[in-house]
Amino acid sequence: MNAAINRRITLAARPVGMPKESDFSLTEEAVPEPGPGQALVRVLYLSLDPYMRGRMSAGKSYAAPVGIGDVMTGGAVGEVVRSEARGLKEGDLVEGMFGWQEYALCTRGAARVLPDSGHPPSYALGILGMPGATAYFGLLEVGQPHPGDTVVVSAASGAVGAAVGQIAKIGGCRIVGTVGSDEKAAYITDELGFDAAVNYRTANDIGAALDEACPGGIDVYFDNVGGPMTDAVMQRLAFKARVVVCGCIHHYNLTEPYLGPSHLRHILVNRARVEGFLVFDWLPRYPEAFARLGAWLDDGSMTYREHVIEGLENAPDGLGMLFEGSNFGKLVVKVAER
Amino acid sequence: MNAAINRRITLAARPVGMPKESDFSLTEEAVPEPGPGQALVRVLYLSLDPYMRGRMSAGKSYAAPVGIGDVMTGGAVGEVVRSEARGLKEGDLVEGMFGWQEYALCTRGAARVLPDSGHPPSYALGILGMPGATAYFGLLEVGQPHPGDTVVVSAASGAVGAAVGQIAKIGGCRIVGTVGSDEKAAYITDELGFDAAVNYRTANDIGAALDEACPGGIDVYFDNVGGPMTDAVMQRLAFKARVVVCGCIHHYNLTEPYLGPSHLRHILVNRARVEGFLVFDWLPRYPEAFARLGAWLDDGSMTYREHVIEGLENAPDGLGMLFEGSNFGKLVVKVAER
């Protein structure tokens, strides 16, 4: 073990606009030794998520930015290979913010020991992890859908969006997803049970497409994207509509503030509620979400799709795919075989 | 009475941008006879309010637009001069949507009989009427201020804004108002007890002025204006901030949609809530608001200022003042002596 090398991807520069290769460095160090209370984790899967773009910038966000030269932040699943921590033992599968590296040290408090649920370990980065909890609490606690409501979710084939739509479907809602390809449109309607899909890349008029998909207006909008899609949705809110502001990936790589029409009048006339949502605020209730989502996977009322990239060194490219929307399903990087 | 004339101001044309004289007509008709269940009201005071601009346009708003040729809509206070309605008797002071005219017919259900509270009858159009209820329910039910919060209110010397600030002050908040003149700034700080004022017409940098007035960020924003002020406030929201979208007078006379920076990222990062508010949704609880506001007026914890215009024929000019911000206090038109 002493001779083993830990490959890591560090932040080399703060990106301007879309992150590029030179914003990252692949560095090597010796695999660290766990001290008292620590365990050494061998990373199996790394998660790629839109929030990572915010951590690469110095501006205000929910959390402190990644420092230049520091390992890129990120959730990962790994296997405990040595432990000096009570409650963590060799062979345990754990999930935590292990970062973009092959080995990480962690404490018991910073790791979730994965139950033997029969689901693939990587699901703990998606439907049975942060994105799943995001969909579950964001939709149910902030969006507060009622049976019969029309629920629109953007980035609907993504990790969060696909779960939002399926949970809303289970809850008796009419569900409409916005996506960036016909293949994704077919996927959400044919495989996930969405009632309609709007392809923002091919629709001549996004507003007209939304009108057709949502003839009674939009009761709940779960927003992952911002930008022109959100502008179009805001003009079609129903009375007492709820908008879950979960992400605005359209804005993350812009070098100037996004300018668009004001939403105030639509919010006012409809007495709508627009509310920001961050999943970490719901941490104490994650087990509830994972139990329900796991049961829905087991009984077939929910399906889940991953997009797996092989090799830690390809994580920066993967992040680029996320911002181009060229992934299809929850993006994970396979770092090692179990 | 039969020979008496009812002067009325009707909508002659739908305004483009700011309403102008030719959008209104002064017409005359015979004073109408009350039928069974109706009372004839002689109007004493007419209220001028920003929402009236919305009713002059054909677009979607909370209520149907005023038809071309119809009497302009508006709240008014008057005296019952003849009654065929049970529960309304000659000499009663009543408040209702009597419109821009000297005489109106009304039913018992469409009139609020004013108690003999010792306050001037015109107060029923302001602090003890719809604007007062707007401030009370919008601030307390949607804004949900806590003692110690920093509350910003725009159009702070207006009918709603002045009440919002004073109620927040009673509730132990730090209150900051935005106004359009130094005279109004002095009024809200010296007479109404605001902690700070920002004059948007003279501030070189609205953002810097807000930073100085709100060093800990903005917990509650009660928005009457929209536009650049709102854009600046949104960038300074505190964690879990609440924004009451009550009006956006800056937008009402624009002929193109107002374009500005997206607020989504600020809403997201702060998990803020932005919610539309319409006072009519709170109608069943108006008596609670009027009782509290009246008591605060009586014990001196609240003051109230009116801007009185003489003569029904000057109502269109008065409405223009409202959109220019050249009124100072709640705008009412004195139509007749009691």
XYZ file of C-alpha atoms in Angstrom:
676
model
C 0.000 0.000 0.000
C 2.848 2.380 0.817
C 4.057 2.395 -2.749
C 0.530 2.956 -4.077
C -0.238 6.141 -5.924
C -3.349 8.284 -5.479
C -4.272 10.042 -8.694
C -6.226 13.247 -8.112
C -7.776 15.933 -10.236
C -7.214 19.378 -8.823
C -8.517 22.784 -9.780
C -5.779 24.540 -11.762
C -7.625 27.753 -12.609
C -11.038 29.337 -12.122
C -12.911 28.810 -15.387
C -14.198 31.712 -17.421
C -17.414 30.497 -18.991
C -17.419 26.782 -19.786
C -14.713 24.837 -17.881
C -11.884 23.708 -20.142
C -9.093 21.139 -19.872
C -6.506 23.611 -18.619
C -8.704 24.469 -15.618
C -7.857 21.027 -14.194
C -4.617 19.205 -13.313
C -4.080 15.484 -12.908
C -1.667 15.118 -10.003
C -0.282 12.177 -8.069
C 0.585 11.666 -4.440
C 1.210 8.704 -2.222
C -1.951 7.078 -0.942
C -2.425 8.640 2.513
C -2.360 6.707 5.793
C -5.493 6.880 7.920
C -4.904 8.483 11.299
C -6.930 7.756 14.411
C -10.650 8.083 13.651
C -10.064 7.930 9.912
C -10.652 5.342 7.228
C -9.061 5.028 3.826
C -11.596 4.723 1.030
C -10.861 3.399 -2.437
C -13.180 5.310 -4.761
C -15.304 3.224 -7.138
C -17.669 5.797 -8.641
C -17.534 9.568 -8.755
C -20.634 11.681 -9.328
C -20.738 14.620 -11.752
C -23.334 17.262 -10.891
C -24.184 20.783 -12.056
C -23.474 22.341 -8.643
C -19.764 21.661 -9.215
C -19.578 24.607 -11.557
C -20.458 26.937 -8.671
C -17.679 25.520 -6.498
C -15.142 26.285 -9.224
C -15.940 30.017 -9.044
C -15.025 32.447 -6.309
C -18.527 33.989 -6.091
C -21.072 33.489 -3.345
C -22.831 30.159 -3.464
C -24.069 27.708 -0.835
C -20.591 26.535 0.021
C -17.025 27.772 -0.059
C -15.340 27.454 -3.446
C -12.687 24.843 -4.166
C -9.254 26.414 -3.719
C -6.784 26.572 -6.582
C -4.617 23.468 -6.291
C -7.199 21.618 -4.188
C -8.844 18.366 -5.193
C -12.112 18.978 -7.021
C -15.061 18.430 -4.748
C -17.592 15.738 -5.474
C -19.679 12.948 -4.082
C -18.349 9.441 -4.555
C -18.943 5.857 -3.584
C -16.050 3.742 -2.429
C -14.948 0.773 -0.389
C -13.219 1.036 2.946
C -9.769 -0.536 2.525
C -8.270 0.366 5.918
C -9.965 1.721 8.968
C -8.897 3.376 12.171
C -12.460 4.676 12.606
C -15.012 3.135 14.889
C -18.085 2.182 12.860
C -16.238 1.792 9.564
C -14.685 -1.538 8.664
C -12.817 -2.970 5.727
C -15.150 -3.901 2.927
C -17.853 -1.375 3.883
C -19.363 0.460 0.953
C -19.553 4.155 1.783
C -20.760 7.332 0.122
C -19.366 10.776 0.876
C -17.730 13.896 -0.502
C -14.510 12.063 -1.357
C -13.619 14.319 -4.279
C -12.094 13.617 -7.678
C -9.442 11.145 -6.589
C -8.768 7.444 -6.326
C -8.291 7.331 -2.572
C -9.682 9.495 0.173
C -9.545 9.667 3.943
C -12.807 10.046 5.771
C -14.292 9.953 9.238
C -17.381 8.078 10.309
C -19.396 11.290 10.407
C -18.510 12.176 6.835
C -19.479 8.820 5.329
C -22.814 7.145 4.728
C -22.433 3.388 5.049
C -24.561 1.925 2.286
C -27.084 -0.726 3.222
C -27.098 -3.938 1.226
C -30.201 -2.910 -0.692
C -29.544 -4.990 -3.762
C -29.173 -1.844 -5.866
C -25.877 -1.079 -7.621
C -23.523 0.956 -5.386
C -23.458 3.814 -7.890
C -27.178 4.415 -7.287
C -26.095 6.027 -4.017
C -24.822 8.904 -6.183
C -28.127 9.285 -7.976
C -31.619 8.085 -7.318
C -30.634 6.774 -3.856
C -28.417 9.757 -3.101
C -28.282 13.502 -3.280
C -30.076 13.871 -6.649
C -32.866 11.540 -5.527
C -33.287 13.440 -2.274
C -33.254 16.690 -4.268
C -36.146 15.490 -6.394
C -38.043 14.083 -3.436
C -37.841 17.014 -1.024
C -37.776 19.752 -3.649
C -40.903 18.480 -5.338
C -42.873 17.380 -2.300
C -41.865 19.983 0.286
C -41.435 23.086 -1.871
C -43.465 22.219 -4.967
C -46.280 20.679 -2.921
C -48.006 18.986 -5.864
C -51.618 17.959 -5.585
C -53.214 15.144 -7.574
C -54.404 16.580 -10.858
C -51.773 19.321 -10.946
C -49.733 19.894 -14.067
C -46.065 19.610 -13.109
C -43.350 20.788 -15.483
C -39.747 19.784 -14.859
C -36.784 20.992 -16.854
C -33.777 18.797 -17.679
C -36.320 16.013 -17.364
C -34.108 13.120 -18.413
C -31.398 14.081 -15.930
C -30.790 12.572 -12.531
C -33.049 14.981 -10.687
C -35.593 15.667 -13.425
C -36.402 12.044 -14.162
C -37.034 11.400 -10.479
C -39.159 14.535 -10.091
C -41.406 13.501 -12.963
C -41.831 9.953 -11.736
C -42.567 11.017 -8.154
C -45.147 13.508 -9.436
C -46.673 10.748 -11.560
C -46.958 8.496 -8.518
C -48.659 11.464 -6.846
C -51.346 11.650 -9.503
C -50.064 14.647 -11.446
C -49.916 15.332 -15.145
C -46.184 15.549 -15.911
C -44.437 17.446 -18.661
C -40.686 17.389 -19.144
C -38.400 19.653 -21.101
C -35.413 17.999 -22.756
C -32.767 18.688 -25.391
C -33.199 15.832 -27.859
C -35.906 13.744 -29.461
C -34.274 10.641 -28.037
C -34.665 12.057 -24.521
C -38.226 13.150 -25.300
C -39.084 9.598 -26.337
C -37.350 8.233 -23.250
C -39.315 10.320 -20.762
C -42.678 9.704 -22.407
C -42.206 6.062 -23.407
C -40.120 4.735 -20.542
C -40.747 7.119 -17.637
C -44.442 7.751 -18.195
C -44.347 11.519 -18.748
C -47.553 12.812 -20.352
C -45.704 15.149 -22.694
C -42.214 16.318 -23.576
C -40.993 19.631 -24.976
C -37.714 19.552 -26.889
C -36.308 23.043 -26.444
C -33.778 22.568 -29.215
C -36.322 21.743 -31.915
C -39.477 23.588 -30.777
C -40.041 26.572 -33.054
C -41.826 28.340 -30.232
C -41.228 27.073 -26.709
C -44.246 28.989 -25.428
C -46.589 27.408 -27.963
C -45.175 23.979 -27.169
C -45.806 24.554 -23.466
C -49.326 25.799 -24.189
C -50.057 22.596 -26.050
C -48.562 20.401 -23.332
C -50.144 22.369 -20.459
C -53.536 23.649 -21.611
C -54.600 24.490 -18.045
C -51.413 26.313 -17.122
C -48.565 25.104 -14.935
C -49.216 24.392 -11.270
C -45.710 23.318 -10.302
C -42.459 24.078 -12.102
C -39.383 22.270 -10.895
C -36.594 24.320 -12.410
C -33.149 22.923 -13.033
C -32.189 25.190 -15.906
C -33.256 28.855 -15.755
C -32.819 30.864 -18.958
C -35.409 31.127 -21.733
C -37.250 27.970 -20.695
C -37.957 29.456 -17.294
C -39.003 32.740 -18.880
C -41.533 30.848 -20.995
C -42.849 28.809 -18.080
C -43.294 31.871 -15.881
C -45.717 33.319 -18.401
C -47.894 30.211 -18.097
C -48.187 29.800 -14.346
C -51.551 28.735 -12.991
C -53.220 30.354 -9.998
C -51.191 29.696 -6.824
C -48.418 28.047 -8.826
C -45.257 26.917 -7.062
C -41.822 27.218 -8.647
C -38.981 25.202 -7.149
C -35.731 26.990 -7.957
C -33.379 24.033 -7.755
C -30.783 24.976 -10.337
C -30.137 27.291 -13.233
C -27.561 25.422 -15.279
C -28.233 27.734 -18.228
C -26.634 30.576 -16.237
C -23.657 28.811 -14.682
C -21.217 29.251 -17.537
C -22.331 32.720 -18.637
C -19.756 35.427 -18.187
C -22.422 38.147 -18.026
C -25.609 38.057 -15.923
C -28.486 36.431 -17.779
C -30.947 39.113 -18.897
C -34.568 38.255 -19.436
C -38.097 39.495 -18.975
C -39.192 40.188 -15.425
C -41.317 37.464 -13.849
C -42.827 39.754 -11.228
C -46.141 40.460 -12.885
C -46.842 36.778 -13.511
C -45.924 35.956 -9.925
C -48.186 38.747 -8.700
C -51.243 38.068 -10.843
C -51.191 34.345 -10.042
C -50.124 34.750 -6.424
C -47.387 32.308 -7.290
C -44.597 31.261 -4.962
C -41.020 31.020 -6.270
C -38.701 29.431 -3.766
C -35.071 28.437 -3.705
C -34.283 24.886 -2.672
C -31.086 23.275 -1.460
C -31.166 19.615 -0.611
C -28.603 19.849 2.176
C -31.207 21.653 4.287
C -33.087 18.329 4.387
C -30.183 16.112 5.424
C -31.839 14.776 8.584
C -34.674 13.359 6.462
C -32.576 11.696 3.735
C -33.315 8.184 5.048
C -37.033 8.755 4.448
C -36.358 9.707 0.837
C -34.032 6.787 0.183
C -36.476 4.303 1.700
C -39.349 5.508 -0.475
C -37.286 5.839 -3.640
C -35.776 2.387 -3.095
C -39.228 0.871 -2.661
C -40.447 2.558 -5.864
C -37.466 1.162 -7.753
C -38.168 -2.291 -6.328
C -41.845 -2.341 -7.209
C -41.205 -0.968 -10.699
C -43.034 2.331 -10.268
C -39.767 4.105 -10.979
C -36.909 3.466 -13.363
C -33.406 4.883 -13.326
C -30.771 5.380 -15.976
C -27.062 6.029 -15.609
C -24.492 7.377 -18.022
C -21.166 5.845 -17.025
C -17.831 7.324 -18.047
C -14.759 5.155 -17.564
C -11.690 6.525 -15.816
C -11.025 9.357 -13.388
C -8.990 11.213 -16.020
C -12.171 11.644 -18.084
C -14.119 13.442 -15.336
C -13.416 16.949 -16.733
C -14.809 15.917 -20.126
C -17.800 14.448 -18.349
C -18.493 17.727 -16.611
C -18.481 19.410 -19.998
C -21.072 16.910 -21.255
C -23.317 17.885 -18.365
C -23.318 21.538 -19.401
C -23.857 20.654 -23.058
C -26.661 18.300 -22.093
C -24.977 15.510 -24.049
C -25.173 13.000 -21.215
C -28.221 10.765 -21.122
C -29.022 9.768 -17.564
C -27.207 10.346 -14.303
C -23.509 10.970 -15.045
C -21.053 8.942 -13.013
C -17.385 8.244 -13.517
C -16.260 4.693 -12.900
C -12.937 5.085 -11.134
C -12.224 1.476 -10.152
C -13.685 -2.044 -10.105
C -14.846 -3.224 -6.761
C -83.170 64.737 -7.299
C -84.651 63.812 -10.667
C -83.074 66.757 -12.363
C -79.733 66.067 -10.758
C -76.782 65.202 -12.947
C -74.246 62.447 -12.321
C -70.845 63.336 -13.720
C -68.741 60.281 -14.561
C -65.315 59.613 -15.947
C -65.304 56.785 -18.428
C -62.516 54.954 -20.216
C -62.314 56.371 -23.745
C -59.352 54.385 -25.016
C -56.872 51.795 -23.776
C -53.689 53.709 -22.941
C -50.410 52.939 -24.644
C -47.748 53.551 -22.019
C -48.632 56.309 -19.560
C -52.384 57.146 -19.500
C -53.135 60.506 -21.119
C -56.092 62.875 -21.056
C -57.653 61.512 -24.233
C -57.898 58.041 -22.685
C -60.696 59.392 -20.461
C -64.064 61.079 -21.095
C -66.096 63.187 -18.711
C -69.714 62.245 -19.346
C -73.013 63.145 -17.721
C -76.164 61.196 -17.064
C -79.186 61.602 -14.854
C -78.617 60.470 -11.299
C -80.002 56.915 -11.274
C -82.961 55.756 -9.180
C -82.267 52.952 -6.712
C -84.289 49.811 -7.428
C -85.306 47.254 -4.820
C -82.274 46.183 -2.778
C -80.231 49.147 -3.979
C -79.055 52.357 -2.382
C -77.944 55.569 -4.015
C -74.562 56.773 -2.790
C -73.235 60.292 -3.157
C -69.463 59.944 -3.527
C -67.316 62.057 -1.200
C -63.822 60.699 -1.822
C -62.396 58.604 -4.620
C -59.221 56.589 -4.204
C -56.425 56.526 -6.796
C -54.327 53.375 -6.751
C -51.675 51.790 -8.966
C -53.785 48.708 -9.741
C -56.068 50.936 -11.843
C -53.504 50.919 -14.634
C -53.966 47.175 -15.007
C -57.733 47.527 -15.336
C -57.292 49.972 -18.204
C -55.472 47.342 -20.283
C -56.951 44.300 -21.946
C -54.248 41.881 -20.715
C -54.580 39.264 -17.993
C -54.640 40.651 -14.491
C -56.531 39.788 -11.320
C -59.782 41.188 -12.593
C -61.564 41.865 -15.843
C -60.545 45.107 -17.545
C -62.776 48.173 -17.606
C -64.674 48.229 -20.888
C -64.326 51.112 -23.302
C -67.098 53.570 -22.448
C -67.526 52.180 -18.938
C -67.026 54.181 -15.777
C -63.467 53.885 -14.482
C -63.279 51.452 -11.611
C -62.184 52.599 -8.197
C -62.810 52.457 -4.505
C -64.696 55.385 -2.999
C -66.315 56.594 0.180
C -69.766 58.108 0.040
C -72.936 58.839 1.894
C -76.180 56.966 1.359
C -78.727 59.529 0.105
C -81.599 57.175 -0.712
C -82.027 53.536 0.154
C -84.210 50.693 -0.972
C -81.718 48.269 0.567
C -82.165 46.578 3.897
C -79.190 47.397 6.115
C -78.326 50.653 4.380
C -79.992 53.875 5.520
C -79.801 57.519 4.607
C -76.761 59.157 6.141
C -74.702 55.958 6.373
C -71.095 56.381 5.361
C -70.128 53.534 3.048
C -67.048 52.381 1.208
C -67.117 50.341 -1.986
C -66.099 50.105 -5.620
C -68.301 53.008 -6.640
C -66.089 54.106 -9.544
C -65.084 57.507 -10.857
C -68.470 59.206 -10.578
C -70.478 61.474 -8.334
C -73.339 59.057 -7.686
C -73.422 55.301 -7.652
C -75.947 52.563 -6.976
C -74.901 49.804 -4.646
C -76.262 46.817 -2.785
C -75.687 45.989 0.855
C -73.230 43.253 -0.059
C -71.118 45.602 -2.136
C -70.755 48.276 0.537
C -68.831 48.435 3.769
C -70.725 50.576 6.288
C -68.071 52.583 8.079
C -68.067 52.548 11.857
C -67.972 55.846 13.677
C -64.312 55.434 14.549
C -63.488 59.103 14.855
C -61.140 58.884 11.889
C -61.827 60.929 8.745
C -64.046 59.034 6.263
C -61.326 59.150 3.596
C -59.108 56.944 5.784
C -61.368 54.082 4.687
C -59.650 54.397 1.294
C -56.176 54.182 2.792
C -54.826 53.102 6.107
C -58.256 51.796 7.209
C -59.053 50.360 3.800
C -57.591 48.297 1.005
C -54.067 49.789 1.138
C -53.894 49.309 4.906
C -55.067 45.715 4.598
C -52.527 45.213 1.802
C -49.710 46.344 4.063
C -50.985 44.346 7.026
C -51.588 40.973 5.381
C -48.861 41.234 2.773
C -46.196 42.015 5.344
C -47.352 39.752 8.155
C -48.723 36.756 6.247
C -46.405 36.616 3.244
C -43.364 38.550 4.466
C -43.489 36.941 7.920
C -41.071 39.373 9.561
C -39.308 38.421 12.766
C -38.043 40.896 15.337
C -34.533 41.928 14.322
C -35.144 41.361 10.616
C -34.182 44.015 8.113
C -37.297 44.905 6.115
C -37.023 46.924 2.911
C -40.139 48.453 1.398
C -40.272 50.267 -1.906
C -42.499 53.301 -2.531
C -42.133 53.779 1.203
C -43.954 57.075 1.536
C -46.985 55.767 -0.353
C -50.193 54.474 1.135
C -49.050 50.873 1.358
C -45.334 51.455 1.904
C -45.704 53.805 4.843
C -47.979 51.330 6.595
C -45.670 48.388 5.860
C -42.723 50.191 7.403
C -44.609 51.249 10.494
C -46.098 47.795 11.086
C -42.631 46.249 10.708
C -41.293 48.805 13.181
C -43.973 47.864 15.700
C -42.862 44.259 15.105
C -39.300 45.033 16.121
C -37.706 45.134 12.684
C -35.086 47.407 11.219
C -36.900 49.237 8.418
C -35.486 50.732 5.256
C -37.592 52.555 2.694
C -36.919 53.476 -0.893
C -38.368 56.773 -2.103
C -38.064 59.226 -4.967
C -37.247 62.514 -3.235
C -35.229 63.869 -0.345
C -38.414 65.292 1.127
C -39.949 61.827 1.212
C -36.716 60.384 2.610
C -36.826 62.898 5.456
C -40.518 62.170 6.018
C -40.102 58.417 6.423
C -37.064 58.666 8.675
C -38.090 61.719 10.729
C -41.839 61.229 10.969
C -42.458 57.539 10.376
C -39.465 56.150 12.237
C -37.738 54.351 9.380
C -34.115 53.502 10.204
C -32.872 54.489 6.763
C -34.085 55.754 3.415
C -32.675 55.257 -0.069
C -33.554 57.893 -2.653
C -33.445 56.036 -5.945
C -33.417 59.261 -7.949
C -30.295 60.695 -6.318
C -28.318 57.598 -5.280
C -25.304 57.231 -7.564
C -25.355 53.508 -6.964
C -28.560 51.980 -5.627
C -26.736 48.792 -4.684
C -24.150 50.627 -2.613
C -26.888 52.638 -0.911
C -28.719 49.427 -0.022
C -25.494 47.871 1.238
C -25.011 50.801 3.561
C -28.604 50.734 4.774
C -28.744 46.933 5.113
C -25.301 45.714 6.160
C -26.651 42.280 7.121
C -28.634 41.757 3.935
C -32.371 41.989 3.436
C -34.652 39.554 5.235
C -37.963 40.838 3.916
C -38.582 42.900 0.794
C -42.059 44.288 0.322
C -42.074 45.213 -3.332
C -44.411 47.805 -4.785
C -42.261 48.875 -7.710
C -40.277 46.184 -9.569
C -37.675 47.436 -12.042
C -34.068 48.268 -11.178
C -34.787 48.696 -7.455
C -36.018 45.121 -7.242
C -33.041 43.915 -9.266
C -30.723 45.582 -6.748
C -32.583 44.222 -3.727
C -32.592 40.669 -5.088
C -28.800 40.685 -5.113
C -28.781 41.472 -1.397
C -31.233 38.944 -0.008
C -30.355 37.328 3.286
C -30.638 33.610 3.951
C -34.295 32.504 3.821
C -35.404 35.964 2.697
C -39.059 36.581 1.819
C -40.096 38.836 -1.043
C -43.688 40.048 -1.135
C -44.574 40.797 -4.754
C -47.352 43.299 -4.169
C -46.952 45.579 -7.162
C -44.568 46.496 -9.926
C -45.575 50.048 -10.798
C -42.302 50.511 -12.689
C -43.586 48.030 -15.297
C -47.201 49.095 -15.654
C -46.706 51.781 -18.256
C -43.938 50.097 -20.238
C -44.894 49.156 -23.755
C -42.256 46.401 -23.904
C -41.625 43.767 -21.208
C -39.154 44.955 -18.589
C -35.811 43.211 -19.145
C -33.438 42.737 -16.269
C -30.995 40.333 -14.697
C -32.381 36.982 -13.619
C -33.079 36.667 -9.906
C -32.977 32.885 -9.900
C -29.468 32.375 -8.612
C -29.992 34.736 -5.673
C -33.280 33.001 -4.845
C -31.564 29.631 -5.043
C -28.444 30.394 -3.052
C -30.402 32.051 -0.245
C -33.332 29.633 -0.390
C -35.465 32.739 -0.653
C -39.206 32.765 -1.215
C -40.744 35.204 -3.703
C -44.514 35.246 -3.522
C -47.272 37.158 -5.211
C -49.812 38.835 -2.964
C -53.284 40.146 -3.642
C -55.189 41.695 -0.788
C -58.593 40.533 -1.995
C -57.627 36.975 -1.054
C -57.728 38.166 2.573
C -61.142 39.825 2.471
C -62.671 37.751 5.272
C -59.981 38.993 7.649
C -60.149 42.719 6.796
C -61.879 43.603 10.099
C -58.874 42.280 12.013
C -56.549 44.530 10.024
C -58.723 47.621 10.413
C -59.098 47.073 14.156
C -55.339 46.814 14.678
C -54.452 49.661 12.333
C -57.089 51.898 13.916
C -55.729 51.161 17.380
C -52.178 51.975 16.238
C -53.390 55.275 14.805
C -55.190 56.037 18.050
C -52.244 55.290 20.314
C -49.831 57.191 18.094
C -47.673 54.243 17.065
C -48.639 54.946 13.467
C -49.164 58.116 11.459
C -50.905 58.581 8.140
C -50.643 61.167 5.421
C -53.042 61.947 2.581
C -52.588 63.846 -0.637
C -55.986 65.312 -1.520
C -56.899 66.424 -5.034
C -60.020 68.542 -5.399
C -62.661 67.660 -7.996
C -63.615 64.510 -9.875
C -62.480 66.062 -13.161
C -58.902 66.064 -11.857
C -58.795 62.317 -11.201
C -56.980 61.497 -14.487
C -54.223 63.980 -13.641
C -54.032 62.451 -10.198
C -53.481 58.999 -11.652
C -50.597 60.414 -13.656
C -49.061 61.794 -10.456
C -49.146 58.317 -8.977
C -47.075 56.885 -11.819
C -44.642 59.796 -11.713
C -44.353 59.433 -7.954
C -45.195 63.110 -7.548
C -47.889 62.488 -4.953
C -46.840 62.582 -1.325
C -49.056 60.356 0.776
C -52.176 58.392 -0.080
C -53.835 59.958 -3.145
C -57.549 60.672 -2.844
C -59.843 62.838 -4.911
C -62.317 64.932 -2.985
C -65.489 64.707 -5.037
C -67.971 66.435 -2.706
C -68.380 67.913 0.766
C -70.291 65.802 3.162
